[in-house]
Every structure is written in structure tokens, then in C-alpha cells.
Short mmCIF file of C-alpha atoms and ligand atoms in Angstrom, two decimals:
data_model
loop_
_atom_site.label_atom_id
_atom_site.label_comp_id
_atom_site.label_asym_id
_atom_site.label_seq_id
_atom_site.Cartn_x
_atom_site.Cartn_y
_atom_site.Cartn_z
CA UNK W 1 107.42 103.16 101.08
CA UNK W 2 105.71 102.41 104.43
CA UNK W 3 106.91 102.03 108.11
CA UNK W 4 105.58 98.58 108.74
CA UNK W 5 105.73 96.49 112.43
CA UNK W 6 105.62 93.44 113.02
CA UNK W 7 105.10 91.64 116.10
CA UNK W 8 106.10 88.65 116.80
CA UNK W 9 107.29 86.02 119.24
CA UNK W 10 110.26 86.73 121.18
CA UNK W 11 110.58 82.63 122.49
CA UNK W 12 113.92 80.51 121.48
CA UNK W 13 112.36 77.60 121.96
CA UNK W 14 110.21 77.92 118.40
CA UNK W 15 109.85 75.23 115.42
CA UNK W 16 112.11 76.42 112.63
CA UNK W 17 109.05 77.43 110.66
CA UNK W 18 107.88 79.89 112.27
CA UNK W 19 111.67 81.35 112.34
CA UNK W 20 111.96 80.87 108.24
CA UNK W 21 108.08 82.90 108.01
CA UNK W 22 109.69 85.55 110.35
CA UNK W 23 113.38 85.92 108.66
CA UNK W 24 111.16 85.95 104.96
CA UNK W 25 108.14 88.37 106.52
CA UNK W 26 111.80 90.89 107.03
CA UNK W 27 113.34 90.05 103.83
CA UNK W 28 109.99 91.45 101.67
CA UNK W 29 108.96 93.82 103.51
CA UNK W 30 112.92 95.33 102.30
CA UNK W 31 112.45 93.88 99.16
CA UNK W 32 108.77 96.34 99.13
CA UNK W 33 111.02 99.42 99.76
CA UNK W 34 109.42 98.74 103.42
CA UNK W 35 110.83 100.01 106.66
CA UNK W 36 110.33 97.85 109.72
CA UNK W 37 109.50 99.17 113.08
CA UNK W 38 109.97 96.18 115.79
CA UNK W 39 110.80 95.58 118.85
CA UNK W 40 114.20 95.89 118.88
CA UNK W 41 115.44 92.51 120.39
CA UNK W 42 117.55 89.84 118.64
CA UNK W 43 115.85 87.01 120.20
CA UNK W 44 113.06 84.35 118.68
CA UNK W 45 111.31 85.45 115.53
CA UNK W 46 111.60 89.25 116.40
CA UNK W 47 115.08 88.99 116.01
CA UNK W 48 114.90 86.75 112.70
CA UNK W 49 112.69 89.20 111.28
CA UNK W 50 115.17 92.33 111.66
CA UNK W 51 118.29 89.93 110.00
CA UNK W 52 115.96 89.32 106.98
CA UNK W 53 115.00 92.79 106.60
CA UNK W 54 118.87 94.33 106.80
CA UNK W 55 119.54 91.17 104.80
CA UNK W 56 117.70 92.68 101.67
CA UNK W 57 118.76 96.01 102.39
CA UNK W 58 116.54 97.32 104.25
CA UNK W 59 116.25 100.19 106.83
CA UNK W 60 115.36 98.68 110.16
CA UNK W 61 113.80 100.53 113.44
CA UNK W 62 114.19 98.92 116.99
CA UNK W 63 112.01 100.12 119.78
CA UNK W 64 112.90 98.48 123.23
CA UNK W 65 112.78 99.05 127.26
CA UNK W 66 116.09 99.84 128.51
CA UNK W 67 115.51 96.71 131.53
CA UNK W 68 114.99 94.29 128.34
CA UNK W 69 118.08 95.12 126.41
CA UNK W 70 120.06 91.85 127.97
CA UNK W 71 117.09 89.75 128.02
CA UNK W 72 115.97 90.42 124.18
CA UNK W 73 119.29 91.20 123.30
CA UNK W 74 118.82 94.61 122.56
CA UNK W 75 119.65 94.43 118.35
CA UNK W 76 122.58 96.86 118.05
CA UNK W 77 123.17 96.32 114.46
CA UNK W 78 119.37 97.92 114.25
CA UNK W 79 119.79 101.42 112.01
CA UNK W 80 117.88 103.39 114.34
CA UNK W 81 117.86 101.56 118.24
CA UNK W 82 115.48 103.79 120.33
CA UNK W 83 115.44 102.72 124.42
CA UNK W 84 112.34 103.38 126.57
CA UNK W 85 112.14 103.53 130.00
CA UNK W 86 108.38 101.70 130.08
CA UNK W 87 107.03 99.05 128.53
CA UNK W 88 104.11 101.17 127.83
CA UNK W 89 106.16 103.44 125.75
CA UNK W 90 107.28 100.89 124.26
CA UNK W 91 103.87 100.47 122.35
CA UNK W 92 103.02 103.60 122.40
CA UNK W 93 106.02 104.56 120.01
CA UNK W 94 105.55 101.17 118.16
CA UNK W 95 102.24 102.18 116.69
CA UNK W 96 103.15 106.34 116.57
CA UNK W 97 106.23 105.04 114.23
CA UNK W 98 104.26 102.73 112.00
CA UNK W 99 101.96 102.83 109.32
CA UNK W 100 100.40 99.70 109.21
CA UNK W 101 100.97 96.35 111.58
CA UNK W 102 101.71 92.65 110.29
CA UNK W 103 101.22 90.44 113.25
CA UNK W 104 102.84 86.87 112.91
CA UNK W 105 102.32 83.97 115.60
CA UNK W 106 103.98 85.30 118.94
CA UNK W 107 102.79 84.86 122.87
CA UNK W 108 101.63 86.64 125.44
CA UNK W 109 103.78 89.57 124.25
CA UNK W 110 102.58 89.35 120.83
CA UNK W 111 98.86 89.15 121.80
CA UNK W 112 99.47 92.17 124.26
CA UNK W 113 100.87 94.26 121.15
CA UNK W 114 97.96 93.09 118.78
CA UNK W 115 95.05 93.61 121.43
CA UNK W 116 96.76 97.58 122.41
CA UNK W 117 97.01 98.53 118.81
CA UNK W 118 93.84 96.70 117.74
CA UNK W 119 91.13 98.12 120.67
CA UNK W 120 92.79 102.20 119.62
CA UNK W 121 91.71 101.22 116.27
CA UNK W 122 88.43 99.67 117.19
CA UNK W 123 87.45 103.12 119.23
CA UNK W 124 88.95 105.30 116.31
CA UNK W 125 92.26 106.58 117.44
CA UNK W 126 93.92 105.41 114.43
CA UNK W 127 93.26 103.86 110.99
CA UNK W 128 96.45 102.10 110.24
CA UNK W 129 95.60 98.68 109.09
CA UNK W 130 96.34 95.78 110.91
CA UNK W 131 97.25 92.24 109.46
CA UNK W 132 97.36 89.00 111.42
CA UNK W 133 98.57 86.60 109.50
CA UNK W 134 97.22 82.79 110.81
CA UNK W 135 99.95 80.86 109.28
CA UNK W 136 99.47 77.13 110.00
CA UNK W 137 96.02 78.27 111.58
CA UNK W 138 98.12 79.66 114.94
CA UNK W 139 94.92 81.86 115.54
CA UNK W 140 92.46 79.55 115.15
CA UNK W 141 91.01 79.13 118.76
CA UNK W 142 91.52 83.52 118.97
CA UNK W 143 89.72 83.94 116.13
CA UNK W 144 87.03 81.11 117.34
CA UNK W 145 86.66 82.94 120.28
CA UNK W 146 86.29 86.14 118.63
CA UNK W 147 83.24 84.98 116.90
CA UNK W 148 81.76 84.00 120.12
CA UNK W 149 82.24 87.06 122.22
CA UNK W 150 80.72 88.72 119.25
CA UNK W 151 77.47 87.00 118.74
CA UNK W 152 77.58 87.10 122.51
CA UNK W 153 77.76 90.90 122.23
CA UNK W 154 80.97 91.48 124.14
CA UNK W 155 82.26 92.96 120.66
CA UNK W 156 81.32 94.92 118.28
CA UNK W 157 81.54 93.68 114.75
CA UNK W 158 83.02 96.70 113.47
CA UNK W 159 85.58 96.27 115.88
CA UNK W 160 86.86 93.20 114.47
CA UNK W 161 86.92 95.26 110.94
CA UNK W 162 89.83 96.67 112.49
CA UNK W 163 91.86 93.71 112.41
CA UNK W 164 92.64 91.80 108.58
CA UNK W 165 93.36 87.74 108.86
CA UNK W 166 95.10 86.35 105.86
CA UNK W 167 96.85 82.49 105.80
CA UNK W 168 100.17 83.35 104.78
CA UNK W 169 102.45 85.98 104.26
CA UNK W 170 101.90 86.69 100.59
CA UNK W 171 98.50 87.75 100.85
CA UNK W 172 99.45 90.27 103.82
CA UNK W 173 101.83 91.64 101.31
CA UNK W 174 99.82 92.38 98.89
CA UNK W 175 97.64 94.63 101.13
CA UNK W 176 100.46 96.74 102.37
P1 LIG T 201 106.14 87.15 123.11
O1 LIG T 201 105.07 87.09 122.07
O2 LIG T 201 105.60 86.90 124.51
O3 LIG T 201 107.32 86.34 122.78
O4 LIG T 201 106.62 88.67 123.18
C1 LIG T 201 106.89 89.38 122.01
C2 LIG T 201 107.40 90.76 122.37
O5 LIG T 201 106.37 91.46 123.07
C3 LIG T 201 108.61 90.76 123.29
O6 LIG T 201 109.55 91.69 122.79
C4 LIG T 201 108.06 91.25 124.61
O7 LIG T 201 108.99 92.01 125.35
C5 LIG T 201 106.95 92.15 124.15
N1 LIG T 201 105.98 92.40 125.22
C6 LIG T 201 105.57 91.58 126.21
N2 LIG T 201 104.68 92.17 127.02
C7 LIG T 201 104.56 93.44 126.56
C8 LIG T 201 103.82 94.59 127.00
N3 LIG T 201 103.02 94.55 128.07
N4 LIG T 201 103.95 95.72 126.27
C9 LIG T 201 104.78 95.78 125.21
N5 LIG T 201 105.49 94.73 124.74
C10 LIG T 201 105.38 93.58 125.42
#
């Protein structure tokens, strides 16, 4: 058993796909004997990931800013809600909590989440493994420009070790 988080989009406004890969990314990580860390809103696919977890059973962790618990709706059904004051601490207790990260398609808030926990692993300050997984090719122009910056020597290859990219969900399950 693992404490896994996911981040994911927080929009309303998503294609129904990308709310059925979030509500079943929940469900298996349960069905795993998982626990998932999140962020602790009901809204958009973060929300839809937390019902499929407590949906198979499982245990789920919330971690949200006390000025976003009316604008995520803060997920009081969660079996362990914890409010911080900072956004900031927010992440920082995110990745302390977890011990690995699944990263589904998301926005700006998802991207901000992947790039904090991914550039701590890149300079050492963890080794939890971290999984984006590029359903429908979502990452495709991130991970395009990934390869540029690094044969343009912005990053360092073993820097992007950090970081797993599988195509659908299954095959991030089977590394956790
Ligand atoms: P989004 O991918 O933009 O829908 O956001 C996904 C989640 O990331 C939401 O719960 C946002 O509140 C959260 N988020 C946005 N910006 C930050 C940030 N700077 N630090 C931590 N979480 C953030």
C-alpha cells in the first residue's frame, strides 16, 4: 500500500473523458490497496478522482488552502481534509504525504504541481516517482518542447529521468 497523488484539472468545463479517466484513475488506485493524496476540492477531475477512489473503498486524503475551500469545494466527505493557509503549503504537504505522483491532463494548476514536484526531484530532494500519463496525447506539445530545451541545453537529460510518460492509465498502474 502506497500514498499516491494525483493531480489533475480542477476546470468544469472538461469533455466527459477526461472526467471517466479521472473517476477510474480513483477507483484503482482503491482497488491497489492505494491511498490518494489530492487536492482536496470536489470540482473538475480532482473531484471525480476522490468519488472513484471512496467509491471502491478507498481511504482518501484532501490537502487544500483554506481561501479555496468555496471555490474547489473543499471535499468534506474526504477521510482526512487538511486546510493550509498558503498555496505553497499546499504542495509542500502534497509531495511530504505521498509516495509516488500520477499526473493526469490538468491546467495551469496541474502543470504548477508537476513542474514543483518534478524540478525537487530533478536536483535530488526526493526520489518518489513521478507518472504523467499523456492520455489522448494531452502532453504532446510539453513533451515536444521538452526535447527541445534539452538538446538546446536548458535541461539536463537526467532531469527528465525524473519524470515517467505512459499513454494510459494502465501502464501507470502497473509501475506503482
Ligand atoms: P488546474 O490544473 O489549473 O485546474 O488546477 C489544478 C489544481 O491545482 C487546483 O486545485 C488548483 O488550485 C491547484 N493549483 C493552482 N495553482 C497552484 C499553485 N501555485 N500551487 C498549488 N496548487 C495550485
Amino acid at each position: 500500500m502506497a500514498a499516491i497523488c494525483v493531480f489533475c484539472a480542477s476546470s468544469t468545463t472538461l469533455a466527459p473523458g477526461f472526467l471517466n479517466l479521472a473517476t477510474a484513475t480513483g477507483a484503482a488506485l482503491a482497488e491497489a490497496g492505494h491511498v490518494l493524496v489530492s487536492g482536496g476540492g470536489r470540482v473538475g477531475m480532482m473531484g471525480a478522482v476522490a468519488a472513484g477512489a471512496r467509491g471502491a473503498g478507498g481511504h482518501t486524503v484532501g490537502i487544500i488552502p483554506r481561501q479555496l475551500q468555496d471555490r474547489e469545494v473543499a471535499d468534506l466527505d474526504a477521510d482526512e481534509l487538511v486546510v493550509t493557509e498558503t498555496m505553497a503549503d499546499r504542495k509542500t504537504l502534497l509531495i511530504e504525504r505521498s509516495d509516488a505522483f500520477v499526473v493526469l491532463p490538468g491546467g495551469l494548476g496541474t502543470l504548477d504541481e508537476l513542474f514543483e514536484v518534478w524540478t525537487v526531484a530533478g536536483l535530488g530532494f526526493h526520489p518518489k516517482p513521478i507518472i504523467v500519463v499523456n492520455a489522448d496525447g494531452f502532453y504532446d506539445g510539453l513533451l515536444a518542447w521538452l526535447d527541445r530545451a534539452v538538446a538546446d541545453g536548458m535541461v539536463r537529460a537526467d532531469a527528465v529521468k525524473a519524470v515517467t510518460v505512459v499513454g494510459d492509465l494502465d501502464a501507470a498502474l502497473a509501475l506503482l
